[in-house]
Amino acid sequence: GKDTAYNVNLAGNPPLKLYTSSPPLMIAARVGSGAVVAAGTVSTCRDNMWNNPANPTPYFDVLLDKAFQWMMPGAKEVLWYEGYGVYNTIDTPEVRCQQLEDALEAKGYTLTGDATMPITSGLLSGYDILVIPQLQLGDMGTGGDPALLPDADVQAIVDFVRGGGGLLIMDSSDYGGQNYCKVQNKILRALDAGFYLQDDQVQDDTNRWGAASYQPIAVIDTTTAIGSSYQAATGKDEIGLYSICSLRIEKDYDVSVEVSPFANLGEAGDNLLYEAM
């Protein structure tokens, strides 16, 4: 998000990380031989959201194309998973992301919608990219129930990514309680990605493409491989999004302490000085 963007809690649990400026909306990482991209953009995928005529930077299809190719150069086969309560579908029961599917297929991809449960290595076999467009498991307004996503399914996803596949995993704003970040985060935690989706809504009262603050114009980081490819294709370093959540980053630090001197002599009652570094 731009420096005018921020996150708010609309329903359910408050976010663990509050942003008053520049909330992260999409993060990518290498995992084993594969890669994962997490983003709060699942609502943006819907018809007339990413490509709304009012949006001056309607290039979400380009961003996904560049993300897919960064995750797996030469990727063509995409599984758009539709089981476990997925609302944002390209197949059945109601197609909500048809225009995005058409745009990606025009770029040479084959997208397959599949609601088969459970998720197994056999289901994922033959695909280059797995898209998880928000698994909606558990009650609304709670962030979802990760216990409803079987551990074996998560392991199949982890094996797919570590074996060389690409994973795009998305969630949405918590408007109306429609955020299930705890479910998506079960997968991200198993991947040890170091970043997690939040239960919030990102808003921007200044830099937005529509009348509502939940239609922000976000910044593309053009110092990254994905961002520079996006800029080369569009000539832009911005993108218009819709009803999104943020991510938080967890960092583990190794801390070592050295005390000097190693030994110190003194009489009873003396104050002995040490330096910790």
Short mmCIF file of C-alpha atoms in Angstrom, two decimals:
data_model
loop_
_atom_site.label_atom_id
_atom_site.label_comp_id
_atom_site.label_asym_id
_atom_site.label_seq_id
_atom_site.Cartn_x
_atom_site.Cartn_y
_atom_site.Cartn_z
CA GLY A 1 0.00 0.00 0.00
CA LYS A 2 1.04 3.61 -0.46
CA ASP A 3 2.16 5.70 2.49
CA THR A 4 -1.42 6.97 2.79
CA ALA A 5 -2.80 3.43 3.24
CA TYR A 6 -3.62 1.87 6.60
CA ASN A 7 -5.44 -1.14 8.04
CA VAL A 8 -8.56 -1.29 10.19
CA ASN A 9 -10.55 -4.00 11.96
CA LEU A 10 -14.09 -4.28 10.64
CA ALA A 11 -15.15 -7.66 12.07
CA GLY A 12 -13.78 -10.57 14.00
CA ASN A 13 -10.36 -10.65 15.59
CA PRO A 14 -8.19 -7.52 15.34
CA PRO A 15 -5.03 -7.76 13.22
CA LEU A 16 -1.83 -8.66 15.02
CA LYS A 17 0.03 -5.87 13.20
CA LEU A 18 -1.43 -2.39 12.81
CA TYR A 19 -0.21 -0.22 9.96
CA THR A 20 -0.57 3.53 9.76
CA SER A 21 1.31 3.58 6.46
CA SER A 22 2.47 1.29 3.65
CA PRO A 23 0.90 -2.05 4.65
CA PRO A 24 2.30 -5.05 2.75
CA LEU A 25 -0.31 -6.57 0.43
CA MET A 26 1.66 -9.23 -1.47
CA ILE A 27 4.81 -11.06 -0.41
CA ALA A 28 6.82 -13.73 -2.22
CA ALA A 29 9.46 -16.23 -1.09
CA ARG A 30 11.39 -19.22 -2.36
CA VAL A 31 10.51 -22.43 -0.51
CA GLY A 32 12.64 -25.46 -1.26
CA SER A 33 12.73 -25.89 -5.04
CA GLY A 34 9.46 -23.96 -5.44
CA ALA A 35 7.96 -20.67 -4.35
CA VAL A 36 4.96 -19.11 -2.65
CA VAL A 37 3.20 -15.78 -3.16
CA ALA A 38 0.68 -14.67 -0.52
CA ALA A 39 -1.68 -11.76 -1.12
CA GLY A 40 -4.83 -10.23 0.31
CA THR A 41 -6.26 -9.89 -3.18
CA VAL A 42 -8.84 -12.64 -3.65
CA SER A 43 -11.76 -10.17 -4.00
CA THR A 44 -9.77 -8.30 -6.64
CA CYS A 45 -9.96 -11.45 -8.80
CA ARG A 46 -13.68 -11.05 -9.40
CA ASP A 47 -15.15 -9.85 -12.68
CA ASN A 48 -15.30 -6.06 -12.97
CA MET A 49 -13.16 -5.56 -9.87
CA TRP A 50 -9.57 -5.86 -11.13
CA ASN A 51 -10.62 -4.64 -14.58
CA ASN A 52 -13.21 -2.04 -13.66
CA PRO A 53 -13.31 0.79 -16.23
CA ALA A 54 -12.69 3.29 -13.41
CA ASN A 55 -9.43 1.58 -12.45
CA PRO A 56 -6.52 3.43 -14.10
CA THR A 57 -4.13 0.49 -13.55
CA PRO A 58 -6.21 -2.65 -14.30
CA TYR A 59 -3.24 -4.97 -14.69
CA PHE A 60 -3.86 -7.66 -12.09
CA ASP A 61 -3.63 -10.29 -14.82
CA VAL A 62 -0.16 -9.01 -15.68
CA LEU A 63 0.89 -9.10 -12.04
CA LEU A 64 -0.24 -12.71 -11.70
CA ASP A 65 1.49 -13.65 -14.94
CA LYS A 66 4.78 -12.19 -13.70
CA ALA A 67 4.32 -13.87 -10.30
CA PHE A 68 3.63 -17.25 -11.93
CA GLN A 69 6.72 -16.96 -14.15
CA TRP A 70 8.90 -15.92 -11.21
CA MET A 71 7.68 -18.91 -9.22
CA MET A 72 8.18 -21.34 -12.10
CA PRO A 73 9.69 -20.09 -15.37
CA GLY A 74 7.75 -21.51 -18.28
CA ALA A 75 4.69 -22.30 -16.13
CA LYS A 76 1.54 -23.04 -18.14
CA GLU A 77 -0.69 -25.41 -16.17
CA VAL A 78 -2.61 -23.74 -13.33
CA LEU A 79 -4.91 -25.45 -10.85
CA TRP A 80 -7.47 -23.00 -9.46
CA TYR A 81 -8.60 -24.95 -6.41
CA GLU A 82 -12.33 -24.66 -5.61
CA GLY A 83 -12.97 -27.07 -2.73
CA TYR A 84 -13.35 -26.32 1.00
CA GLY A 85 -15.86 -23.53 0.55
CA VAL A 86 -14.06 -21.47 -2.10
CA TYR A 87 -16.29 -18.58 -3.21
CA ASN A 88 -14.06 -17.02 -5.87
CA THR A 89 -14.39 -19.60 -8.61
CA ILE A 90 -13.58 -19.97 -12.30
CA ASP A 91 -15.72 -23.08 -12.77
CA THR A 92 -18.71 -24.06 -10.62
CA PRO A 93 -21.15 -23.54 -9.00
CA GLU A 94 -21.10 -19.87 -10.02
CA VAL A 95 -18.26 -18.38 -12.01
CA ARG A 96 -17.01 -15.19 -10.34
CA CYS A 97 -13.52 -14.83 -11.85
CA GLN A 98 -14.22 -15.64 -15.50
CA GLN A 99 -12.67 -12.47 -16.89
CA LEU A 100 -9.41 -13.07 -15.03
CA GLU A 101 -9.34 -16.65 -16.29
CA ASP A 102 -9.87 -15.44 -19.85
CA ALA A 103 -7.09 -12.85 -19.52
CA LEU A 104 -4.61 -15.41 -18.16
CA GLU A 105 -5.51 -17.98 -20.79
CA ALA A 106 -4.90 -15.30 -23.43
CA LYS A 107 -1.36 -15.16 -22.04
CA GLY A 108 -0.90 -18.88 -22.72
CA TYR A 109 -2.00 -20.49 -19.45
CA THR A 110 -4.45 -23.33 -19.04
CA LEU A 111 -6.55 -22.82 -15.92
CA THR A 112 -8.43 -25.76 -14.43
CA GLY A 113 -11.03 -25.33 -11.71
CA ASP A 114 -11.25 -28.38 -9.45
CA ALA A 115 -13.18 -28.81 -6.18
CA THR A 116 -11.92 -32.32 -5.42
CA MET A 117 -11.49 -33.01 -1.70
CA PRO A 118 -9.13 -33.90 -0.17
CA ILE A 119 -6.12 -32.19 -1.72
CA THR A 120 -3.63 -34.94 -2.57
CA SER A 121 -0.34 -35.26 -4.40
CA GLY A 122 -2.27 -36.98 -7.17
CA LEU A 123 -4.58 -34.00 -7.57
CA LEU A 124 -1.64 -31.59 -7.77
CA SER A 125 0.40 -33.75 -10.12
CA GLY A 126 0.86 -32.25 -13.57
CA TYR A 127 0.29 -28.65 -12.51
CA ASP A 128 2.92 -25.90 -12.40
CA ILE A 129 0.97 -23.44 -10.25
CA LEU A 130 -1.59 -24.02 -7.50
CA VAL A 131 -3.96 -21.14 -6.75
CA ILE A 132 -5.77 -21.21 -3.41
CA PRO A 133 -8.39 -18.44 -3.66
CA GLN A 134 -9.34 -18.34 0.05
CA LEU A 135 -10.48 -21.61 1.62
CA GLN A 136 -13.59 -20.65 3.61
CA LEU A 137 -13.62 -23.11 6.50
CA GLY A 138 -15.25 -22.25 9.84
CA ASP A 139 -17.61 -19.54 11.00
CA MET A 140 -17.62 -16.06 9.51
CA GLY A 141 -16.11 -13.39 11.72
CA THR A 142 -13.67 -15.76 13.40
CA GLY A 143 -10.83 -15.85 10.90
CA GLY A 144 -11.85 -19.42 10.07
CA ASP A 145 -11.09 -22.76 11.69
CA PRO A 146 -7.77 -24.25 10.55
CA ALA A 147 -8.62 -27.56 12.21
CA LEU A 148 -11.13 -28.14 9.39
CA LEU A 149 -8.31 -28.23 6.84
CA PRO A 150 -6.80 -31.72 7.16
CA ASP A 151 -3.11 -31.97 7.99
CA ALA A 152 -2.65 -34.40 5.10
CA ASP A 153 -3.92 -31.77 2.65
CA VAL A 154 -1.48 -29.23 4.02
CA GLN A 155 1.38 -31.71 3.68
CA ALA A 156 0.44 -32.41 0.07
CA ILE A 157 0.61 -28.67 -0.65
CA VAL A 158 3.96 -28.35 1.14
CA ASP A 159 5.39 -31.28 -0.83
CA PHE A 160 4.13 -29.76 -4.08
CA VAL A 161 5.81 -26.42 -3.38
CA ARG A 162 9.07 -27.82 -2.00
CA GLY A 163 9.23 -30.13 -4.99
CA GLY A 164 9.26 -27.21 -7.42
CA GLY A 165 5.68 -25.99 -7.74
CA GLY A 166 4.36 -22.48 -7.32
CA LEU A 167 1.62 -21.51 -4.86
CA LEU A 168 -0.51 -18.37 -4.98
CA ILE A 169 -2.53 -18.21 -1.76
CA MET A 170 -5.02 -15.39 -1.20
CA ASP A 171 -7.48 -14.05 1.35
CA SER A 172 -9.75 -11.01 1.53
CA SER A 173 -10.80 -8.07 3.65
CA ASP A 174 -12.69 -8.84 6.86
CA TYR A 175 -15.73 -6.89 5.63
CA GLY A 176 -18.77 -8.77 6.91
CA GLY A 177 -16.44 -11.22 8.63
CA GLN A 178 -15.43 -12.73 5.29
CA ASN A 179 -11.78 -13.30 6.19
CA TYR A 180 -10.40 -16.79 6.80
CA CYS A 181 -6.75 -16.00 7.36
CA LYS A 182 -6.29 -18.66 10.06
CA VAL A 183 -7.01 -21.34 7.46
CA GLN A 184 -4.63 -19.89 4.85
CA ASN A 185 -2.00 -19.29 7.53
CA LYS A 186 -1.99 -22.98 8.45
CA ILE A 187 -0.50 -23.59 5.01
CA LEU A 188 1.92 -20.65 5.21
CA ARG A 189 3.11 -21.78 8.63
CA ALA A 190 3.72 -25.32 7.35
CA LEU A 191 5.80 -23.81 4.54
CA ASP A 192 7.77 -21.75 7.10
CA ALA A 193 7.24 -18.77 4.82
CA GLY A 194 7.79 -16.16 7.53
CA PHE A 195 4.74 -14.06 6.55
CA TYR A 196 1.05 -14.41 7.25
CA LEU A 197 -2.29 -12.98 6.11
CA GLN A 198 -4.19 -10.79 8.56
CA ASP A 199 -7.82 -10.36 9.66
CA ASP A 200 -8.31 -6.73 8.61
CA GLN A 201 -9.17 -4.36 5.78
CA VAL A 202 -6.68 -2.09 4.07
CA GLN A 203 -7.99 1.37 3.23
CA ASP A 204 -6.66 4.47 1.54
CA ASP A 205 -8.62 7.70 1.72
CA THR A 206 -6.31 9.53 -0.69
CA ASN A 207 -4.89 7.15 -3.28
CA ARG A 208 -7.83 5.14 -4.53
CA TRP A 209 -9.34 4.38 -7.91
CA GLY A 210 -13.00 4.45 -6.85
CA ALA A 211 -15.19 6.38 -4.47
CA ALA A 212 -14.54 3.97 -1.59
CA SER A 213 -11.44 3.78 0.60
CA TYR A 214 -11.38 -0.03 0.12
CA GLN A 215 -10.39 0.51 -3.54
CA PRO A 216 -6.74 1.50 -3.03
CA ILE A 217 -4.05 2.12 -5.59
CA ALA A 218 -1.01 0.19 -4.38
CA VAL A 219 2.70 0.48 -5.14
CA ILE A 220 4.56 -2.20 -7.09
CA ASP A 221 8.10 -2.73 -5.78
CA THR A 222 10.04 -2.51 -9.03
CA THR A 223 13.31 -3.50 -7.34
CA THR A 224 12.04 -7.10 -7.26
CA ALA A 225 12.01 -9.56 -10.15
CA ILE A 226 8.20 -9.65 -10.22
CA GLY A 227 7.88 -5.88 -9.92
CA SER A 228 10.45 -5.05 -12.57
CA SER A 229 8.79 -7.46 -15.02
CA TYR A 230 5.41 -5.88 -14.27
CA GLN A 231 6.79 -2.40 -14.92
CA ALA A 232 8.42 -3.53 -18.16
CA ALA A 233 5.09 -4.95 -19.38
CA THR A 234 2.82 -2.08 -18.29
CA GLY A 235 5.05 0.97 -17.95
CA LYS A 236 3.51 1.40 -14.47
CA ASP A 237 4.62 0.96 -10.87
CA GLU A 238 1.09 1.00 -9.43
CA ILE A 239 -1.98 -1.24 -9.44
CA GLY A 240 -5.62 -0.79 -8.46
CA LEU A 241 -6.96 -3.35 -5.95
CA TYR A 242 -10.28 -4.11 -4.27
CA SER A 243 -11.28 -5.10 -0.71
CA ILE A 244 -7.96 -6.44 0.50
CA CYS A 245 -6.27 -7.53 3.70
CA SER A 246 -2.67 -6.99 4.73
CA LEU A 247 0.15 -9.34 5.67
CA ARG A 248 2.49 -9.34 8.63
CA ILE A 249 6.07 -10.52 8.64
CA GLU A 250 7.58 -12.66 11.37
CA LYS A 251 11.35 -12.61 11.65
CA ASP A 252 13.49 -14.93 13.74
CA TYR A 253 16.72 -13.47 15.02
CA ASP A 254 19.78 -15.29 16.36
CA VAL A 255 21.06 -13.40 19.38
CA SER A 256 24.45 -14.05 20.97
CA VAL A 257 25.80 -12.36 24.08
CA GLU A 258 29.47 -12.00 25.03
CA VAL A 259 30.48 -10.90 28.53
CA SER A 260 33.83 -9.24 29.17
CA PRO A 261 35.98 -9.88 31.06
CA PHE A 262 35.54 -13.64 31.22
CA ALA A 263 36.75 -13.60 34.85
CA ASN A 264 36.96 -10.76 37.35
CA LEU A 265 38.59 -10.74 40.81
CA GLY A 266 37.64 -8.70 43.81
CA GLU A 267 37.19 -8.61 47.55
CA ALA A 268 33.91 -9.05 49.41
CA GLY A 269 31.81 -5.94 48.98
CA ASP A 270 33.61 -4.77 45.81
CA ASN A 271 31.56 -3.70 42.78
CA LEU A 272 32.81 -5.68 39.79
CA LEU A 273 32.17 -4.28 36.33
CA TYR A 274 31.29 -6.41 33.29
CA GLU A 275 30.39 -5.44 29.76
CA ALA A 276 27.75 -7.38 27.84
CA MET A 277 28.06 -7.22 24.03
#
